[in-house]
Tab-separated table of C-alpha atoms in Angstrom:
chain	number	residue	atom	x	y	z
A	1321	MET	CA	102.839	74.015	-41.301
A	1322	ASN	CA	105.854	73.121	-44.246
A	1323	ASN	CA	107.989	70.296	-43.510
A	1324	ASP	CA	111.010	72.417	-43.368
A	1325	THR	CA	110.340	73.590	-39.491
A	1326	THR	CA	110.662	72.021	-36.007
A	1327	GLU	CA	108.664	75.140	-34.214
A	1328	TYR	CA	105.919	77.228	-34.226
A	1329	LEU	CA	104.582	80.450	-32.215
A	1330	VAL	CA	100.924	80.532	-31.414
A	1331	LYS	CA	99.455	83.957	-30.482
A	1332	GLU	CA	96.886	85.976	-29.333
A	1333	LEU	CA	95.754	83.269	-26.120
A	1334	ALA	CA	94.432	83.933	-22.998
A	1335	PRO	CA	96.492	85.076	-20.408
A	1336	HIS	CA	96.258	82.453	-17.102
A	1337	THR	CA	94.818	79.584	-18.925
A	1338	ALA	CA	96.510	75.880	-19.713
A	1339	TYR	CA	96.235	75.232	-23.440
A	1340	THR	CA	97.584	71.921	-24.681
A	1341	PHE	CA	98.945	70.853	-27.576
A	1342	PHE	CA	100.097	67.533	-29.885
A	1343	VAL	CA	101.507	67.144	-33.206
A	1344	VAL	CA	101.146	65.077	-36.250
A	1345	ALA	CA	103.138	64.344	-39.153
A	1346	TYR	CA	102.155	64.350	-42.410
A	1347	SER	CA	103.418	61.766	-45.502
A	1348	PRO	CA	101.092	61.335	-48.720
A	1349	MET	CA	100.663	57.781	-47.391
A	1350	GLY	CA	98.346	59.229	-44.590
A	1351	ALA	CA	98.671	61.071	-40.914
A	1352	SER	CA	101.153	60.144	-38.089
A	1353	ARG	CA	99.644	58.932	-34.282
A	1354	PRO	CA	99.668	62.371	-32.560
A	1355	SER	CA	102.397	62.890	-30.608
A	1356	VAL	CA	103.064	63.098	-26.743
A	1357	PRO	CA	100.878	65.707	-25.851
A	1358	VAL	CA	102.130	68.576	-23.254
A	1359	THR	CA	99.928	71.094	-21.600
A	1360	ILE	CA	101.232	74.652	-20.063
A	1361	GLU	CA	99.875	77.562	-18.496
A	1362	MET	CA	100.377	80.725	-19.250
A	1363	MET	CA	101.595	83.630	-17.515
A	1364	GLU	CA	99.162	86.103	-15.835
A	1365	ASP	CA	98.750	89.559	-16.680
A	1366	VAL	CA	96.869	92.541	-14.788
A	1367	PRO	CA	93.307	92.802	-15.116
A	1368	SER	CA	92.036	94.375	-18.171
A	1369	ALA	CA	88.827	96.095	-16.390
A	1370	PRO	CA	88.485	97.200	-12.523
A	1371	PRO	CA	85.559	96.630	-10.621
A	1372	GLN	CA	82.303	98.435	-10.498
A	1373	LEU	CA	82.190	100.366	-6.892
A	1374	ALA	CA	79.120	100.323	-4.831
A	1375	ILE	CA	78.973	103.453	-2.414
A	1376	ALA	CA	76.759	104.002	1.024
A	1377	SER	CA	76.705	105.905	4.369
A	1378	SER	CA	75.459	104.666	7.588
A	1379	SER	CA	77.097	107.024	9.904
A	1380	PRO	CA	78.597	110.926	9.095
A	1381	THR	CA	82.458	109.672	9.152
A	1382	GLU	CA	82.174	106.545	6.866
A	1383	ILE	CA	82.038	104.908	3.549
A	1384	ARG	CA	80.975	101.846	2.264
A	1385	LEU	CA	82.374	100.255	-0.411
A	1386	MET	CA	80.913	97.021	-2.363
A	1387	TRP	CA	82.547	95.142	-5.220
A	1388	HIS	CA	81.396	92.293	-7.753
A	1389	PRO	CA	84.527	89.633	-7.787
A	1390	LEU	CA	86.107	90.532	-11.913
A	1391	PRO	CA	84.816	87.656	-13.714
A	1392	SER	CA	88.585	85.280	-15.250
A	1393	GLU	CA	88.510	86.448	-18.573
A	1394	ARG	CA	88.722	90.581	-16.770
A	1395	SER	CA	91.110	89.405	-14.164
A	1396	ARG	CA	93.294	87.646	-16.299
A	1397	GLY	CA	95.091	85.737	-13.256
A	1398	THR	CA	93.860	85.838	-9.542
A	1399	VAL	CA	93.120	88.507	-7.915
A	1400	THR	CA	95.364	88.928	-4.491
A	1401	HIS	CA	95.034	92.325	-3.554
A	1402	TYR	CA	92.740	95.603	-4.231
A	1403	ARG	CA	93.886	98.997	-4.091
A	1404	ILE	CA	91.279	101.709	-2.975
A	1405	GLU	CA	92.101	105.648	-3.661
A	1406	TYR	CA	90.559	108.394	-2.113
A	1407	SER	CA	90.437	111.611	-1.431
A	1408	THR	CA	87.930	114.946	-0.362
A	1409	MET	CA	86.988	117.855	-3.582
A	1410	GLU	CA	88.499	119.933	-1.772
A	1411	GLN	CA	92.296	118.944	-1.560
A	1412	ALA	CA	91.960	116.065	-4.786
A	1413	ASP	CA	95.983	116.038	-4.691
A	1414	SER	CA	95.978	114.873	-1.432
A	1415	VAL	CA	95.081	111.104	-1.881
A	1416	PHE	CA	94.741	108.687	0.620
A	1417	SER	CA	95.467	105.185	-0.400
A	1418	VAL	CA	94.596	101.499	1.361
A	1419	GLU	CA	95.197	97.574	-0.334
A	1420	VAL	CA	92.944	95.197	0.878
A	1421	GLY	CA	93.146	91.126	0.482
A	1422	GLY	CA	91.992	89.688	-2.999
A	1423	ASN	CA	88.747	87.836	-1.330
A	1424	GLU	CA	87.421	91.420	0.060
A	1425	THR	CA	84.153	92.544	-1.779
A	1426	GLN	CA	83.794	95.833	0.848
A	1427	PHE	CA	85.606	97.769	3.028
A	1428	THR	CA	84.462	100.572	4.817
A	1429	LEU	CA	86.727	103.820	4.662
A	1430	SER	CA	86.355	105.521	8.307
A	1431	GLU	CA	87.920	108.649	10.242
A	1432	LEU	CA	86.113	111.009	7.639
A	1433	GLU	CA	84.744	114.749	8.295
A	1434	PRO	CA	80.797	115.003	8.414
A	1435	ASN	CA	79.098	116.792	5.144
A	1436	GLN	CA	82.332	115.841	3.535
A	1437	LEU	CA	82.008	115.269	-0.537
A	1438	TYR	CA	84.795	112.378	-1.432
A	1439	ARG	CA	86.012	110.721	-4.121
A	1440	VAL	CA	86.458	106.938	-4.494
A	1441	ARG	CA	88.085	105.039	-6.992
A	1442	ILE	CA	89.602	101.398	-7.002
A	1443	ALA	CA	91.867	99.166	-9.069
A	1444	ALA	CA	92.538	95.014	-8.674
A	1445	GLY	CA	95.646	93.179	-9.127
A	1446	THR	CA	97.168	90.309	-9.367
A	1447	GLY	CA	101.035	89.140	-8.840
A	1448	ILE	CA	101.968	90.502	-12.376
A	1449	GLY	CA	100.233	94.618	-10.728
A	1450	PHE	CA	97.192	96.889	-10.643
A	1451	GLY	CA	95.075	96.909	-13.773
A	1452	VAL	CA	93.494	99.911	-14.583
A	1453	PRO	CA	91.188	101.487	-11.838
A	1454	SER	CA	88.043	102.764	-11.878
A	1455	ASP	CA	86.470	105.944	-12.522
A	1456	TRP	CA	86.753	108.663	-9.843
A	1457	VAL	CA	83.327	108.164	-8.099
A	1458	GLN	CA	82.085	111.096	-5.625
A	1459	HIS	CA	79.607	110.716	-2.543
A	1460	ARG	CA	78.645	113.015	0.093
A	1461	THR	CA	79.120	111.625	3.716
A	1462	LEU	CA	76.288	112.116	6.441
A	1463	ALA	CA	76.139	115.659	8.549
A	1464	ARG	CA	75.377	114.900	11.854
A	1465	TYR	CA	71.934	115.049	13.392
A	1466	ASP	CA	70.645	115.973	16.600
A	1467	HIS	CA	69.012	112.737	17.952
A	1468	SER	CA	66.155	114.704	19.351
A	1469	ASP	CA	64.881	115.796	15.734
A	1470	HIS	CA	61.882	113.442	14.620
A	1471	SER	CA	63.043	113.814	10.868
A	1472	ILE	CA	65.975	111.303	12.082
A	1473	LEU	CA	67.654	110.511	8.877
A	1474	ILE	CA	67.375	107.476	7.321
A	1475	PHE	CA	71.279	105.613	6.675
A	1476	ALA	CA	71.693	103.850	3.243
A	1477	PRO	CA	70.846	100.953	2.347
A	1478	THR	CA	73.856	98.313	2.836
A	1479	GLU	CA	75.283	96.413	-0.077
A	1480	LEU	CA	74.475	97.485	-2.960
A	1481	LYS	CA	75.543	95.602	-6.123
A	1482	VAL	CA	74.621	95.309	-9.927
A	1483	ARG	CA	74.992	92.738	-12.608
A	1484	ALA	CA	75.326	94.753	-15.487
A	1485	HIS	CA	73.878	92.882	-19.300
A	1486	MET	CA	73.531	94.503	-22.665
A	1487	ASN	CA	70.620	95.238	-22.234
A	1488	THR	CA	69.273	95.444	-17.899
A	1489	LEU	CA	70.928	96.258	-14.816
A	1490	ASN	CA	69.937	93.828	-12.165
A	1491	VAL	CA	70.120	95.874	-8.734
A	1492	THR	CA	70.048	94.384	-5.502
A	1493	TRP	CA	71.050	95.452	-1.834
A	1494	GLN	CA	70.141	95.325	2.190
A	1495	PRO	CA	67.551	96.853	3.875
A	1496	SER	CA	68.887	99.969	5.771
A	1497	PRO	CA	70.050	99.565	9.681
A	1498	ASN	CA	67.434	101.941	11.096
A	1499	HIS	CA	65.139	100.999	7.729
A	1500	THR	CA	62.028	100.406	10.864
A	1501	LEU	CA	61.799	104.269	9.599
A	1502	ALA	CA	61.254	103.562	6.021
A	1503	SER	CA	58.202	103.712	4.395
A	1504	GLY	CA	60.053	102.480	0.937
A	1505	TYR	CA	62.538	102.635	-1.361
A	1506	LYS	CA	63.090	104.816	-4.093
A	1507	LEU	CA	65.355	103.906	-7.239
A	1508	SER	CA	67.041	106.279	-10.110
A	1509	TYR	CA	69.238	105.990	-13.224
A	1510	ARG	CA	70.254	107.666	-15.430
A	1511	GLU	CA	73.414	107.118	-18.517
A	1512	VAL	CA	76.151	108.665	-17.015
A	1513	ASP	CA	78.039	109.576	-20.725
A	1514	ALA	CA	74.145	111.730	-21.992
A	1515	ALA	CA	73.721	114.949	-22.636
A	1516	GLU	CA	73.095	117.093	-19.928
A	1517	SER	CA	69.508	116.996	-20.547
A	1518	ALA	CA	69.020	112.954	-20.807
A	1519	LYS	CA	66.669	112.341	-18.063
A	1520	THR	CA	66.449	110.543	-14.789
A	1521	HIS	CA	64.355	107.415	-14.082
A	1522	THR	CA	62.797	107.180	-10.220
A	1523	VAL	CA	60.926	104.672	-9.727
A	1524	ARG	CA	59.195	103.901	-5.698
A	1525	LEU	CA	59.564	100.869	-4.314
A	1526	ARG	CA	57.369	98.554	-1.442
A	1527	LYS	CA	59.595	98.522	2.122
A	1528	LYS	CA	60.010	95.149	1.500
A	1529	ALA	CA	62.103	94.814	-1.616
A	1530	ARG	CA	65.306	93.880	-2.060
A	1531	TYR	CA	65.873	94.028	-5.922
A	1532	HIS	CA	64.669	95.785	-8.576
A	1533	LEU	CA	65.652	94.970	-12.299
A	1534	LEU	CA	66.245	98.150	-15.546
A	1535	THR	CA	65.355	96.956	-18.745
A	1536	GLY	CA	66.077	98.421	-22.038
A	1537	MET	CA	69.706	99.610	-21.247
A	1538	VAL	CA	72.183	100.722	-24.522
A	1539	PRO	CA	75.162	98.185	-24.395
A	1540	ASN	CA	78.155	99.430	-23.774
A	1541	ARG	CA	76.841	102.298	-22.224
A	1542	GLN	CA	78.094	103.601	-18.317
A	1543	TYR	CA	74.970	104.699	-15.994
A	1544	GLU	CA	74.597	105.560	-12.289
A	1545	VAL	CA	72.316	104.244	-9.956
A	1546	LYS	CA	71.308	105.117	-6.739
A	1547	VAL	CA	69.253	103.516	-3.850
A	1548	TRP	CA	67.572	105.270	-0.794
A	1549	ALA	CA	65.077	104.603	1.904
A	1550	PHE	CA	62.187	107.308	2.105
A	1551	SER	CA	59.454	108.136	4.444
A	1552	LYS	CA	56.351	110.569	5.134
A	1553	GLN	CA	58.767	113.127	6.793
A	1554	VAL	CA	62.688	112.657	4.757
A	1555	ASP	CA	64.157	111.092	2.038
A	1556	GLY	CA	66.915	108.626	3.368
A	1557	ALA	CA	70.646	108.560	2.976
A	1558	VAL	CA	71.872	107.672	-1.110
A	1559	ALA	CA	73.667	103.959	-2.066
A	1560	VAL	CA	75.086	104.678	-5.245
A	1561	TRP	CA	76.685	102.514	-8.049
A	1562	LYS	CA	78.640	103.854	-11.442
A	1563	GLY	CA	79.610	101.342	-13.959
A	1564	ARG	CA	79.215	100.015	-17.941
A	1565	THR	CA	76.684	97.726	-19.631
A	1566	GLU	CA	78.447	95.028	-21.321
A	1567	LYS	CA	79.120	95.163	-25.311
A	1568	ALA	CA	76.947	94.245	-27.722
A	1569	HIS	CA	77.897	90.374	-29.067
A	1570	VAL	CA	79.468	91.038	-32.873
A	1571	ARG	CA	77.455	89.293	-35.463
A	1572	PRO	CA	79.023	86.891	-37.087
A	1573	SER	CA	79.861	87.288	-41.025
A	1574	PRO	CA	77.956	85.179	-43.224
A	1575	LEU	CA	79.014	81.287	-43.262
A	1576	PRO	CA	80.170	80.918	-46.732
A	1577	MET	CA	78.054	78.390	-49.285
A	1578	PRO	CA	78.582	74.968	-47.555
A	1579	PRO	CA	79.805	72.098	-49.076
A	1580	PRO	CA	78.940	69.587	-51.486
A	1581	LEU	CA	76.997	66.816	-49.929
A	1582	PRO	CA	78.477	63.175	-50.537
A	1583	PRO	CA	78.663	61.466	-53.208
A	1584	GLY	CA	76.010	58.854	-53.565
A	1585	SER	CA	75.666	54.716	-54.340
A	1586	ILE	CA	79.738	53.823	-53.149
A	1587	GLN	CA	80.116	50.332	-54.714
A	1588	ALA	CA	83.156	48.646	-53.989
A	1589	MET	CA	84.447	45.812	-56.016
A	1590	ALA	CA	87.947	43.671	-55.618
A	1591	ASN	CA	89.101	42.771	-58.965
A	1592	SER	CA	92.771	41.462	-57.930
A	1593	SER	CA	94.386	39.995	-54.895
A	1594	THR	CA	95.675	44.026	-55.059
A	1595	SER	CA	93.492	46.841	-56.281
A	1596	ILE	CA	89.590	47.388	-55.732
A	1597	TRP	CA	87.902	49.021	-58.250
A	1598	LEU	CA	85.826	51.973	-56.772
A	1599	ARG	CA	82.457	53.467	-58.529
A	1600	TRP	CA	80.336	56.018	-57.058
A	1601	GLU	CA	77.479	58.953	-58.560
A	1602	LYS	CA	77.642	62.534	-57.561
A	1603	PRO	CA	76.351	64.627	-55.195
A	1604	ARG	CA	73.030	65.102	-55.276
A	1605	PHE	CA	70.955	68.244	-55.324
A	1606	SER	CA	73.989	70.426	-54.944
A	1607	ASN	CA	75.110	73.789	-56.989
A	1608	VAL	CA	78.417	73.916	-55.822
A	1609	ARG	CA	81.356	73.171	-58.760
A	1610	ILE	CA	83.013	70.085	-57.901
A	1611	ILE	CA	87.185	70.321	-58.485
A	1612	ASN	CA	87.906	66.837	-57.228
A	1613	TYR	CA	87.028	63.809	-54.507
A	1614	THR	CA	88.988	62.399	-52.423
A	1615	VAL	CA	89.052	58.737	-51.370
A	1616	ARG	CA	90.108	57.825	-48.011
A	1617	CYS	CA	91.298	54.322	-47.271
A	1618	SER	CA	92.208	52.284	-44.540
A	1619	PRO	CA	92.197	48.598	-42.827
A	1620	ALA	CA	89.052	48.230	-42.157
A	1621	GLY	CA	88.662	48.345	-38.084
A	1622	THR	CA	92.342	50.003	-37.924
A	1623	THR	CA	93.509	52.817	-35.223
A	1624	ASN	CA	96.621	53.559	-36.926
A	1625	ALA	CA	95.936	56.397	-38.079
A	1626	SER	CA	99.981	55.970	-39.872
A	1627	LEU	CA	97.845	53.029	-42.127
A	1628	VAL	CA	95.255	55.637	-43.574
A	1629	SER	CA	95.936	56.784	-47.114
A	1630	TYR	CA	94.615	59.516	-49.471
A	1631	HIS	CA	93.968	58.941	-52.564
A	1632	THR	CA	92.799	62.655	-55.034
């Protein structure tokens, strides 16, 4: 900064982040000591993204919701509460809303209608307010069943969670409440934004499986993952997750040509009580055109920056 100002506006800082600042003054004789540092914490903002939601049903009148806490770069503050909104598809204008604490990572919607198609979404909030909600996710509640039926429904796996990275989805879950009826699990996934002809991939997993790593994902694409248990007679209820893979990291631009190597064979000889004759050789193996040299001079062993001088 020029010497005609005593203030500066620092922009594009990260919300809810502590920064430390100090100032150094320069003169032809060199640099001053750094000022006393000052630390300030930026204000919070609303979250920049919603949590990624997973859904499952364990009874005909309930829908269980699960999500991961937002990382700090997306929460942009302390998440104090979540807002869950839901409605039936038949009455999409009648939206119900419930709020839960910021430490919660799951919630069960109860007193729902059996065999009814619902839509659900979630938003995270800081002390400033709520961020954008997630996309609506559809889920059908279980139908009531007859306990005497030998093909009794197997409940959906619980705590379905997906860690989304650029090219992988790490899927984990806990067994169904009546998992002893199951012979194994099936896992399917598809790209949501793709054309209707896009294929849904399904894999069969052992009964003891509790996780599966999906590879070959495309960065910044929305995927839908479903997990359900199955037996020889019937497929169980489905747990659903929908979310987006991470964006691809931007490759840094090519580095500029490196600076020249330092001069070599430096020699110094005192030729009076107040002057020193300094000699050096040009840098070797350098294809960079040298414009000038800078000589830094200070009393030996000093730690006082104000005693350092520069000569060009």
